[in-house]
């Protein structure tokens, strides 16, 4: 009797107990175990389906196993509006108007790691709330030419600055359970022929200039995704490039995330199978240009791949490797039950964008302390220029947004000063005016049919009658301006702005020029105006941030992330005639990009890398080192006192550069190896310290294929910009 009861009891118990949770669904299990379990349950068709898009921005999960789909979204500055299944144009939803954050050149110009962390966290919350698990950004392609249409999406000319600032952004995004997808890997430094140009360069230039920001993204940022670039490198498309993806990304850097193609960047099934690509997006199908019925089945990593796997022509190990990486993305994001829920379009995010904008605006010139504007001494302000009213969050390519709102510079000034000061506006000039982008309308009706002479005459009149003139010019997001798909055609300002600025300065000496752009522009009028501000594309709170700096509510503290040259041939890419190339482009300036080139050739820049003024002043004491010599195994610390010698609080970016006094290979006069942004009250002094190790002294040795530091003397430069060095000290590597 007893045994029967026992048996019955066990039988009932076995039905009552929940079935053992499958490992892939059990988030108490390590991710790698969950991956293997999920992989073992998937069919080949399900695996292949995961490796390519099933819509414009989405790719398959495994419906049968409850493994979610992957949803990508542009872009680096905010969350793109929803699109229809296979469209670029927005779907017209009413709940997807985002906060537009400043362009990444502005973030770079903050030289502030905390701003980068704030940026990543905020934009990650917006992506999370919109249920996207991969953010297609940030971009960290190096500023090789001031003509590159997409420089506004990137972080400037210096690998150390970009490497330091991309890491907190990635961590911020990924703290939301959203993958950052760092792009475009690699060597996408121009838009001319971007799908076909074959880039050649030395390994030193590759490793010392173009890779460091991506390496930091992977090694320090732990990026969960990387996007392949459109261009070729050594004859192979970057989206399935053996050297970039297998040898460098996977083998040298131990990257364990997913490699996503750029949209339409895949051309070959076999290469895509074997050369490190995991997810294919954006491929047209008949000849790579048009999407047709069942377009997604015709992707290179869809049926063509499946056929070759089934025939044995391509090894199934290639498929399992891809699916492991994609499942790792899934378990880090959509199947991570502990991730936060995000938030969207919030005032906190708008404020974050404004804070970043205010920290990134660069005061380039301020003779006779023309700025800030004193509302008590100013009765009439003339605001001149199309960029005072033009919406900049719409357009420019894939980073274009449908922002919840955008405060124009004119509106920002009217709101800030309107009660105390008469603010009058004149257009001054006009450029091309697009009504919108990808179905997002600017809702602006600002076409102006008047002639240039009429516009100029009106602007001169308004300027003459004012106490203070603020000119808002620069570039915009139209084709051949700061816009994806094309490069600019000139370094100079378009639409005859140069002559207008000169004319305005003649009738009113109290003038400030604000350049809204993501690129350097030439300034033939620089000596004719007392004040110049680099205003960037600042996003939703643009006008408020600019007004705060112009009126002195905020003391500007931005520093240039790239050099402003007087003319195009001041830049290495142009002086060597190696831009944009014909079919292929060879980076003949090699490692001498940006200030590295200007200093090597003793070219005086218009404004130097790292330059930026303040409404206060800073003095630097003498740099002191902990030791004059070091070995490869130890480090040296260098300290320098910095004091705010003005009468108002301000922030300064203390920059440390190192130059190898004698080396077996050509090296730049100096290279950025450290920076700290500090806030100092009026009169306050702080001691700033940096630690130097052998990496900071090293160059990439092509024969050894490794970074090496040669013994000998090195000079440490510390200053307020690359051309404003306040103290130097020599050290020796034994
Ligand atoms: C674009 C861009 C890339 C973007 C992608 C999706 O062509 O090169 O940055 O994320 O396609 O829009």
XYZ file of C-alpha atoms and ligand atoms in Angstrom:
746
model
C 0.000 0.000 0.000
C 2.699 2.420 1.169
C 4.761 1.968 -2.010
C 1.711 2.730 -4.171
C 1.088 5.970 -2.341
C 4.733 6.927 -2.716
C 4.643 6.200 -6.439
C 1.404 8.118 -6.867
C 2.858 10.973 -4.887
C 5.955 11.135 -7.084
C 3.805 10.952 -10.201
C 1.657 13.895 -9.074
C 4.758 15.780 -8.010
C 6.400 15.329 -11.379
C 3.399 16.927 -13.102
C 3.142 19.699 -10.510
C 6.816 20.798 -10.785
C 7.413 23.326 -13.563
C 9.270 21.775 -16.456
C 13.023 22.547 -16.219
C 13.468 26.064 -17.721
C 15.446 25.688 -20.943
C 18.925 27.096 -20.413
C 18.591 29.730 -23.132
C 15.577 31.153 -21.294
C 17.193 30.968 -17.869
C 18.855 34.273 -17.137
C 20.586 32.867 -14.097
C 22.781 30.908 -16.514
C 25.943 32.418 -18.110
C 25.330 33.972 -21.516
C 27.734 31.623 -23.280
C 25.790 28.593 -22.014
C 22.518 30.166 -23.119
C 24.017 30.774 -26.556
C 25.062 27.157 -26.990
C 21.665 25.922 -25.826
C 19.765 28.246 -28.181
C 22.083 27.381 -31.076
C 21.512 23.655 -30.528
C 17.775 24.154 -30.844
C 17.831 26.203 -34.066
C 17.394 24.868 -37.613
C 19.713 25.967 -40.400
C 16.943 28.071 -41.920
C 16.414 29.857 -38.620
C 20.144 30.516 -38.300
C 20.449 31.940 -41.802
C 17.350 34.102 -41.280
C 19.093 35.794 -38.344
C 22.045 36.903 -40.489
C 20.225 39.326 -42.768
C 17.552 41.981 -42.701
C 13.867 41.179 -42.959
C 12.893 44.851 -43.166
C 14.658 48.174 -43.610
C 15.959 48.200 -40.040
C 14.940 44.823 -38.610
C 16.231 41.261 -38.685
C 14.669 37.951 -37.644
C 14.731 36.345 -34.234
C 13.429 32.782 -33.786
C 9.653 32.984 -33.433
C 9.401 29.254 -32.644
C 11.751 29.591 -29.654
C 10.622 33.007 -28.484
C 13.928 34.628 -29.373
C 13.140 38.276 -30.250
C 13.926 40.121 -33.469
C 16.697 42.710 -33.639
C 15.707 46.296 -34.343
C 18.318 48.827 -35.431
C 17.880 52.585 -35.457
C 19.811 55.569 -36.629
C 21.557 57.606 -35.524
C 24.352 59.134 -33.550
C 22.447 62.316 -32.576
C 18.970 60.985 -31.790
C 16.423 58.286 -32.596
C 15.255 58.282 -36.202
C 11.462 58.265 -36.722
C 9.788 54.905 -37.412
C 9.769 53.825 -41.056
C 7.473 51.493 -42.956
C 8.628 47.929 -43.534
C 10.818 48.561 -46.525
C 10.971 52.357 -46.768
C 13.484 55.084 -45.942
C 10.704 57.609 -45.477
C 9.133 57.980 -42.072
C 5.920 56.052 -41.402
C 4.174 59.111 -39.993
C 3.760 57.834 -36.457
C 2.722 60.457 -33.924
C 4.694 59.113 -30.953
C 8.240 59.136 -32.294
C 9.379 62.767 -32.167
C 12.673 62.615 -30.346
C 15.091 64.891 -28.557
C 17.806 65.903 -31.019
C 21.185 65.983 -29.296
C 24.112 68.054 -30.563
C 26.194 66.638 -33.415
C 29.185 64.575 -32.315
C 31.691 67.244 -33.359
C 30.102 69.346 -30.621
C 30.444 66.502 -28.138
C 34.100 66.181 -29.159
C 34.503 69.943 -28.677
C 33.441 69.615 -25.031
C 36.641 67.604 -24.344
C 34.596 66.346 -21.397
C 34.253 62.618 -20.693
C 31.293 63.331 -18.385
C 29.440 65.000 -21.251
C 30.052 61.909 -23.352
C 28.660 59.669 -20.604
C 25.618 61.930 -20.232
C 25.112 61.853 -23.989
C 25.296 58.061 -24.251
C 22.979 57.479 -21.299
C 20.413 59.956 -22.623
C 20.328 58.789 -26.225
C 20.377 55.187 -25.006
C 17.264 55.844 -22.917
C 15.528 57.216 -25.999
C 16.498 54.151 -28.075
C 15.429 51.779 -25.293
C 12.066 53.423 -24.898
C 11.493 53.097 -28.649
C 12.294 49.368 -28.290
C 15.388 49.489 -30.517
C 18.187 47.218 -29.360
C 20.946 48.548 -31.630
C 21.801 52.245 -31.993
C 23.625 52.890 -35.277
C 26.207 55.189 -33.801
C 28.495 56.769 -32.711
C 30.725 57.439 -35.690
C 34.440 57.941 -35.115
C 35.951 58.290 -38.563
C 38.937 60.644 -38.452
C 38.704 64.149 -39.931
C 41.214 63.847 -42.752
C 39.738 66.534 -44.995
C 37.520 69.506 -44.081
C 35.394 68.664 -47.110
C 34.018 65.343 -45.831
C 30.231 65.726 -45.785
C 29.883 63.562 -42.672
C 32.522 65.088 -40.391
C 29.708 66.582 -38.298
C 28.796 63.044 -37.248
C 32.318 62.249 -36.036
C 34.777 63.319 -33.341
C 37.522 65.255 -35.090
C 41.086 64.814 -36.282
C 42.836 63.321 -33.295
C 42.754 59.612 -32.436
C 43.351 60.145 -28.705
C 40.510 62.653 -28.317
C 38.108 60.448 -30.289
C 39.203 57.325 -28.393
C 38.748 58.977 -24.998
C 35.320 60.407 -25.817
C 33.768 57.476 -27.657
C 34.119 55.134 -24.630
C 31.786 56.881 -22.144
C 29.193 57.354 -24.911
C 29.174 53.599 -25.631
C 28.960 52.678 -21.965
C 26.104 55.146 -21.497
C 24.136 53.711 -24.395
C 24.742 50.108 -23.355
C 23.764 50.765 -19.731
C 20.245 50.786 -21.165
C 20.539 47.309 -22.640
C 20.936 48.863 -26.098
C 23.987 48.056 -28.234
C 26.088 50.900 -29.566
C 27.108 50.111 -33.142
C 30.339 52.045 -33.705
C 30.818 53.149 -37.298
C 32.082 53.129 -40.016
C 34.777 50.513 -39.675
C 37.054 51.555 -41.263
C 38.611 54.332 -43.380
C 35.362 56.005 -44.446
C 36.929 59.484 -44.471
C 35.197 60.921 -47.518
C 31.783 60.686 -49.164
C 33.060 61.031 -52.717
C 32.736 57.555 -54.307
C 32.014 56.198 -50.837
C 30.723 52.839 -52.109
C 33.581 52.204 -54.487
C 36.705 54.054 -53.397
C 39.554 51.709 -52.478
C 41.631 53.127 -49.623
C 45.352 52.508 -49.377
C 47.557 53.691 -46.539
C 50.524 52.628 -44.460
C 50.081 50.397 -41.445
C 51.461 53.203 -39.289
C 48.723 55.564 -40.446
C 46.121 52.812 -40.044
C 47.179 51.867 -36.514
C 48.229 55.302 -35.208
C 45.468 57.472 -36.712
C 42.447 55.579 -38.095
C 42.046 52.578 -35.747
C 42.612 53.879 -32.189
C 39.072 55.176 -31.642
C 37.609 51.876 -32.864
C 40.076 49.917 -30.738
C 39.115 51.931 -27.643
C 35.445 51.382 -28.494
C 36.038 47.633 -28.436
C 38.648 47.295 -25.692
C 37.577 49.999 -23.248
C 34.019 50.636 -24.398
C 33.131 46.949 -24.781
C 31.027 47.889 -27.818
C 28.467 45.216 -28.602
C 28.322 46.077 -32.310
C 30.485 47.519 -35.075
C 29.294 48.696 -38.488
C 31.383 47.996 -41.564
C 32.161 50.903 -43.851
C 31.134 51.264 -47.486
C 34.577 51.791 -48.964
C 37.097 49.153 -49.907
C 40.424 48.646 -48.178
C 43.169 46.898 -50.102
C 40.641 45.854 -52.727
C 38.055 44.253 -50.437
C 34.839 45.914 -49.234
C 35.118 46.870 -45.579
C 31.841 45.082 -44.722
C 33.502 41.765 -45.486
C 37.172 42.599 -45.268
C 39.361 39.813 -43.963
C 42.086 42.026 -42.561
C 39.817 44.541 -40.856
C 37.232 42.107 -39.484
C 39.027 38.790 -38.920
C 42.663 39.761 -38.366
C 42.268 43.067 -36.537
C 38.786 43.225 -34.982
C 38.438 39.590 -33.964
C 41.983 38.263 -33.581
C 43.922 41.302 -32.367
C 41.158 43.004 -30.399
C 39.122 39.933 -29.324
C 35.870 41.646 -30.352
C 32.898 39.466 -29.269
C 30.035 41.577 -30.579
C 28.259 41.623 -33.912
C 29.487 43.099 -37.157
C 26.641 44.810 -39.014
C 27.021 45.884 -42.621
C 26.354 49.395 -43.685
C 23.140 49.568 -45.671
C 23.965 48.170 -49.053
C 27.587 47.540 -48.176
C 27.583 43.780 -48.963
C 28.584 42.449 -52.381
C 29.621 38.816 -52.082
C 28.257 35.750 -50.261
C 31.546 33.902 -49.876
C 33.398 36.950 -48.545
C 30.477 37.777 -46.237
C 30.497 34.182 -44.990
C 34.215 33.922 -44.272
C 35.366 37.499 -43.587
C 33.670 38.367 -40.333
C 30.310 39.875 -41.271
C 27.395 38.790 -39.069
C 24.346 40.811 -40.183
C 23.587 42.108 -43.675
C 21.348 45.154 -44.069
C 20.142 47.414 -46.821
C 21.092 45.298 -49.820
C 19.168 46.040 -52.967
C 18.732 42.732 -54.732
C 18.553 42.917 -58.499
C 22.028 44.233 -59.200
C 22.231 45.706 -55.746
C 20.096 48.665 -56.648
C 16.414 47.771 -56.366
C 14.413 45.863 -53.813
C 12.024 43.419 -55.458
C 9.432 40.966 -54.145
C 10.973 38.691 -51.509
C 13.923 41.016 -51.691
C 15.141 39.839 -48.342
C 15.416 36.229 -49.487
C 17.816 37.319 -52.184
C 20.280 38.948 -49.789
C 23.802 37.604 -50.023
C 23.458 36.029 -46.577
C 19.965 34.729 -47.292
C 19.064 32.040 -49.835
C 22.371 32.233 -51.744
C 24.135 31.547 -48.451
C 21.707 28.783 -47.454
C 22.200 27.069 -50.809
C 25.980 27.113 -50.445
C 25.760 25.819 -46.886
C 23.501 22.958 -47.931
C 25.698 22.077 -50.890
C 28.728 22.076 -48.598
C 30.416 24.807 -50.625
C 30.543 26.978 -47.521
C 31.256 25.537 -44.065
C 28.413 25.604 -41.531
C 30.967 26.729 -38.939
C 30.760 30.170 -40.567
C 27.031 30.237 -39.858
C 27.330 29.100 -36.245
C 29.972 31.770 -35.611
C 27.603 34.452 -36.860
C 24.629 33.169 -34.925
C 26.675 32.962 -31.704
C 27.532 36.655 -32.067
C 23.923 37.573 -32.827
C 22.612 35.507 -29.894
C 25.184 37.254 -27.647
C 23.659 40.563 -28.791
C 20.208 39.174 -27.979
C 21.142 38.041 -24.477
C 22.854 41.394 -23.808
C 19.808 43.349 -24.960
C 16.313 42.051 -25.736
C 16.553 38.929 -23.528
C 18.253 40.704 -20.642
C 15.351 40.903 -18.181
C 17.196 43.357 -15.912
C 17.648 46.170 -18.369
C 15.939 49.527 -17.646
C 12.934 50.769 -19.618
C 14.297 54.043 -20.996
C 12.447 57.313 -21.495
C 11.705 59.463 -24.502
C 11.391 63.109 -25.491
C 11.899 64.218 -21.922
C 12.885 67.625 -20.577
C 15.811 65.851 -18.877
C 17.109 64.756 -22.274
C 16.546 68.228 -23.706
C 18.476 69.690 -20.790
C 21.247 67.123 -21.277
C 21.496 68.192 -24.911
C 21.624 71.840 -23.885
C 24.346 71.190 -21.306
C 26.444 69.353 -23.866
C 25.837 72.109 -26.418
C 26.883 74.818 -23.969
C 30.053 72.894 -23.139
C 30.883 72.360 -26.798
C 30.460 75.875 -28.206
C 33.937 77.281 -28.949
C 34.829 80.934 -28.487
C 37.380 81.325 -31.285
C 38.101 85.049 -30.996
C 36.984 87.790 -28.643
C 38.934 91.017 -29.201
C 38.214 93.863 -26.767
C 35.945 91.479 -24.856
C 33.229 92.152 -27.370
C 31.394 89.145 -25.952
C 29.417 88.515 -23.830
C 26.640 90.891 -24.773
C 25.665 93.107 -21.841
C 21.870 93.603 -22.007
C 22.208 96.650 -19.788
C 24.426 98.421 -22.285
C 22.672 97.225 -25.412
C 19.420 98.642 -26.681
C 19.203 97.200 -30.173
C 20.585 93.912 -31.425
C 20.667 93.017 -35.112
C 20.496 89.298 -35.787
C 21.561 88.608 -39.356
C 21.807 85.405 -41.401
C 19.800 82.439 -42.585
C 21.327 80.133 -39.988
C 19.643 82.188 -37.271
C 16.286 80.777 -38.333
C 17.059 77.616 -40.274
C 16.118 74.222 -38.836
C 19.174 71.959 -38.704
C 17.862 68.725 -37.181
C 16.196 67.755 -40.471
C 18.439 66.667 -43.331
C 22.081 65.750 -43.674
C 21.500 62.065 -44.386
C 20.864 59.138 -42.077
C 21.420 61.236 -38.935
C 18.370 63.336 -39.847
C 15.681 63.463 -37.133
C 12.058 64.279 -36.408
C 12.716 66.379 -33.332
C 10.052 67.197 -30.765
C 11.133 70.813 -31.200
C 14.186 72.853 -32.174
C 14.933 76.306 -30.753
C 16.525 78.461 -33.454
C 19.312 80.907 -32.578
C 16.961 83.843 -33.230
C 14.282 82.372 -30.975
C 16.845 81.665 -28.294
C 18.031 85.282 -28.333
C 14.490 86.670 -28.430
C 13.512 84.531 -25.435
C 16.653 85.459 -23.500
C 16.877 89.174 -24.348
C 13.561 90.208 -25.828
C 12.262 91.806 -22.643
C 15.312 94.051 -22.243
C 16.552 94.608 -25.756
C 15.050 95.207 -29.173
C 16.025 92.250 -31.358
C 15.703 92.878 -35.091
C 16.281 90.215 -37.760
C 17.435 90.399 -41.361
C 18.003 87.381 -43.589
C 21.231 88.695 -45.080
C 21.655 85.754 -47.440
C 19.815 82.617 -48.509
C 20.859 79.152 -49.611
C 19.042 76.088 -50.931
C 15.965 75.395 -48.864
C 14.688 71.807 -48.675
C 11.232 71.277 -47.276
C 12.233 68.171 -45.393
C 13.999 64.838 -45.483
C 12.757 61.238 -45.597
C 9.176 62.480 -45.222
C 9.960 64.655 -42.207
C 8.937 68.239 -42.944
C 10.800 71.211 -41.519
C 7.409 72.970 -41.398
C 9.406 76.093 -42.225
C 8.355 78.439 -45.004
C 11.519 80.441 -45.275
C 12.166 80.603 -49.018
C 13.199 84.161 -49.823
C 12.979 85.240 -53.454
C 14.676 88.596 -52.923
C 17.968 89.199 -54.726
C 21.301 89.028 -52.947
C 21.573 92.810 -53.276
C 18.195 93.347 -51.659
C 19.046 90.940 -48.852
C 22.397 92.624 -48.313
C 20.928 96.122 -48.343
C 18.341 95.187 -45.726
C 20.977 93.519 -43.541
C 23.310 96.526 -43.757
C 20.497 98.872 -42.767
C 19.463 96.763 -39.759
C 23.102 96.359 -38.724
C 23.887 100.063 -39.042
C 21.014 100.970 -36.718
C 21.918 98.444 -34.042
C 24.237 98.609 -31.019
C 25.360 95.041 -31.568
C 25.316 92.677 -34.563
C 25.269 88.910 -34.390
C 25.738 87.139 -37.718
C 24.665 83.482 -37.887
C 26.185 81.816 -40.923
C 28.126 78.724 -41.783
C 26.931 75.609 -43.560
C 23.728 73.586 -43.497
C 22.508 70.033 -44.155
C 21.970 70.438 -47.887
C 23.855 68.391 -50.492
C 27.543 69.411 -50.737
C 27.311 71.023 -47.336
C 27.380 69.028 -44.105
C 25.495 66.104 -45.609
C 25.983 62.379 -46.127
C 26.550 61.101 -49.626
C 28.579 64.017 -50.962
C 31.514 66.130 -49.915
C 31.777 69.905 -49.867
C 33.337 71.530 -52.892
C 35.176 74.338 -51.143
C 36.569 75.336 -47.773
C 34.933 78.766 -48.000
C 31.469 79.702 -46.844
C 28.716 79.354 -49.487
C 26.093 81.930 -50.550
C 28.472 84.971 -50.553
C 28.562 85.073 -46.778
C 32.185 86.286 -46.810
C 31.339 89.521 -48.627
C 28.268 90.044 -46.458
C 30.289 89.684 -43.257
C 32.840 92.190 -44.544
C 30.049 94.628 -45.417
C 28.418 94.246 -42.011
C 31.715 94.790 -40.200
C 32.192 98.020 -42.112
C 28.950 99.503 -40.761
C 29.177 98.166 -37.235
C 32.367 97.289 -35.377
C 30.386 95.620 -32.623
C 29.862 92.370 -34.418
C 30.083 88.691 -33.498
C 30.099 86.001 -36.161
C 28.622 82.630 -35.206
C 29.530 79.760 -37.541
C 26.986 76.938 -37.493
C 28.769 73.990 -39.117
C 30.300 70.581 -38.568
C 33.413 71.432 -40.526
C 36.136 74.071 -40.653
C 35.497 77.003 -42.977
C 37.915 79.668 -44.232
C 37.513 83.164 -42.791
C 38.981 85.908 -44.996
C 37.144 88.424 -42.760
C 38.722 87.138 -39.549
C 40.659 90.367 -38.875
C 37.630 92.516 -39.686
C 35.445 91.196 -36.890
C 36.246 91.218 -33.160
C 34.376 88.080 -32.086
C 33.894 84.638 -33.609
C 32.055 81.660 -32.142
C 31.990 78.098 -33.500
C 28.379 77.077 -32.937
C 28.095 73.477 -34.310
C 24.743 71.730 -34.927
C 23.344 71.842 -31.425
C 20.023 70.036 -31.745
C 16.778 70.648 -29.899
C 18.053 73.341 -27.515
C 20.370 75.061 -30.018
C 19.067 78.596 -29.656
C 18.962 78.500 -25.886
C 22.517 77.189 -25.650
C 23.828 79.843 -28.032
C 21.951 82.639 -26.262
C 23.312 81.469 -22.899
C 26.891 81.672 -24.154
C 26.425 84.914 -26.117
C 24.962 86.678 -23.081
C 27.474 85.223 -20.642
C 24.999 83.150 -18.630
C 27.373 80.350 -19.553
C 31.113 80.817 -19.853
C 32.206 79.012 -23.038
C 34.717 76.180 -22.525
C 34.746 74.271 -25.818
C 37.992 73.486 -27.641
C 38.375 72.684 -31.351
C 38.457 68.956 -32.162
C 39.985 69.766 -35.539
C 42.229 72.427 -37.064
C 40.867 75.457 -38.928
C 43.215 76.100 -41.864
C 43.409 79.288 -43.894
C 43.072 77.365 -47.153
C 42.503 73.794 -48.396
C 46.133 73.136 -49.276
C 47.055 73.758 -45.664
C 45.674 70.276 -45.029
C 47.792 67.211 -45.760
C 45.165 65.391 -47.802
C 45.009 68.362 -50.173
C 48.662 69.428 -50.116
C 49.632 65.906 -51.225
C 46.903 65.896 -53.865
C 45.619 62.641 -52.418
C 41.950 63.567 -52.066
C 39.525 62.365 -53.274
C 41.402 59.947 -55.506
C 40.139 58.324 -58.683
C 38.691 54.889 -57.857
C 41.375 54.518 -55.255
C 42.783 56.960 -52.753
C 46.175 56.740 -51.055
C 46.565 58.631 -47.819
C 49.892 60.196 -48.799
C 50.025 62.503 -45.790
C 50.280 59.231 -43.826
C 50.262 59.867 -40.059
C 50.478 63.645 -40.519
C 46.765 64.413 -40.252
C 45.453 67.688 -38.866
C 47.779 69.566 -36.501
C 50.387 66.864 -37.081
C 50.652 68.152 -40.654
C 50.415 71.861 -39.824
C 53.232 71.600 -37.284
C 55.452 69.417 -39.463
C 55.223 71.993 -42.259
C 55.200 75.058 -39.981
C 51.809 76.148 -41.328
C 50.064 78.668 -39.109
C 46.438 77.613 -38.711
C 43.554 80.028 -38.611
C 42.635 78.396 -35.298
C 44.556 75.501 -33.833
C 43.435 72.071 -32.703
C 42.457 72.361 -29.044
C 41.915 76.131 -29.271
C 39.051 77.771 -27.412
C 38.785 80.957 -25.347
C 36.861 81.745 -22.192
C 35.301 84.848 -20.644
C 37.899 84.451 -17.932
C 41.637 83.795 -18.151
C 43.852 80.992 -16.917
C 47.500 80.966 -15.939
C 49.640 77.855 -15.841
C 52.519 77.280 -13.503
C 55.517 75.126 -14.255
C 55.142 71.480 -15.174
C 56.945 69.223 -12.686
C 57.734 65.555 -13.272
C 58.062 62.815 -10.637
C 61.286 61.685 -12.322
C 63.375 62.746 -15.302
C 63.898 59.177 -16.509
C 61.674 56.139 -16.746
C 61.912 52.530 -17.940
C 59.357 50.702 -20.009
C 57.979 49.100 -16.862
C 57.255 52.199 -14.869
C 55.470 55.507 -15.286
C 56.128 59.169 -14.696
C 53.585 61.611 -13.316
C 53.597 65.240 -14.352
C 51.799 67.938 -12.395
C 51.025 71.520 -13.235
C 49.164 74.216 -11.313
C 46.433 76.044 -13.222
C 44.776 79.188 -11.874
C 41.693 81.132 -12.903
C 43.101 84.665 -13.056
C 39.856 86.308 -14.158
C 36.811 87.444 -12.231
C 34.331 84.702 -13.052
C 34.068 80.931 -12.808
C 35.231 79.075 -15.884
C 36.288 75.704 -17.255
C 39.633 75.008 -18.884
C 40.858 71.962 -20.816
C 44.427 71.295 -19.794
C 46.066 69.444 -22.671
C 49.153 67.265 -22.584
C 51.129 66.503 -25.742
C 54.279 64.434 -26.127
C 56.984 64.720 -28.797
C 59.751 62.196 -29.486
C 62.894 64.305 -29.774
C 64.815 61.698 -31.763
C 63.274 58.656 -33.437
C 64.190 56.115 -36.094
C 60.976 56.884 -37.989
C 59.319 60.205 -38.830
C 57.086 61.253 -35.949
C 54.877 64.345 -35.395
C 56.327 67.257 -33.440
C 53.845 66.397 -30.726
C 50.737 64.285 -30.215
C 47.853 64.617 -27.788
C 48.257 62.055 -24.999
C 46.161 63.508 -22.185
C 43.553 66.118 -21.294
C 41.550 67.139 -18.259
C 38.661 69.585 -18.149
C 38.549 71.445 -14.868
C 36.264 74.076 -13.383
C 37.936 76.892 -11.448
C 36.264 79.640 -9.454
C 37.705 83.137 -9.935
C 41.135 83.123 -8.325
C 41.084 79.393 -7.661
C 44.106 77.225 -8.437
C 44.200 73.459 -8.906
C 47.090 71.068 -9.377
C 46.455 68.905 -12.435
C 48.222 65.584 -12.789
C 48.858 63.204 -15.688
C 50.494 59.786 -15.707
C 52.767 58.870 -18.595
C 53.520 55.270 -19.528
C 55.389 53.659 -22.370
C 52.265 53.503 -24.547
C 52.227 57.294 -24.521
C 55.746 57.307 -25.966
C 55.217 54.574 -28.561
C 54.773 54.482 -32.295
C 53.539 51.586 -34.450
C 56.429 49.599 -35.851
C 55.335 48.091 -39.167
C 57.981 45.376 -39.246
C 57.295 44.219 -35.696
C 53.569 44.865 -36.197
C 53.502 46.243 -32.692
C 53.718 49.483 -30.765
C 57.224 50.177 -29.530
C 58.791 52.963 -27.466
C 62.371 53.759 -28.459
C 64.787 54.835 -25.736
C 65.753 58.477 -25.724
C 64.455 61.902 -24.848
C 60.846 63.017 -25.081
C 59.364 66.469 -24.599
C 56.160 66.942 -22.637
C 54.084 69.937 -23.696
C 51.238 71.188 -21.517
C 48.938 73.970 -22.621
C 45.603 75.460 -23.419
C 45.720 74.318 -27.053
C 48.140 72.608 -29.433
C 49.551 76.018 -30.309
C 49.257 77.634 -26.871
C 51.809 75.656 -24.861
C 52.350 77.017 -21.372
C 55.050 74.705 -20.042
C 57.381 71.991 -21.304
C 59.585 69.461 -19.570
C 61.941 66.812 -20.971
C 62.027 63.205 -19.836
C 64.096 60.224 -20.925
C 63.108 56.635 -21.570
C 65.951 54.349 -20.566
C 23.657 54.936 -44.197
C 24.881 55.310 -43.387
C 24.917 54.650 -42.038
C 23.488 54.491 -41.549
C 22.846 53.451 -42.440
C 21.358 53.264 -42.117
O 23.971 54.843 -45.550
O 26.149 55.157 -44.009
O 25.670 55.489 -41.171
O 23.459 54.064 -40.203
O 22.987 53.755 -43.816
O 20.661 54.425 -42.398
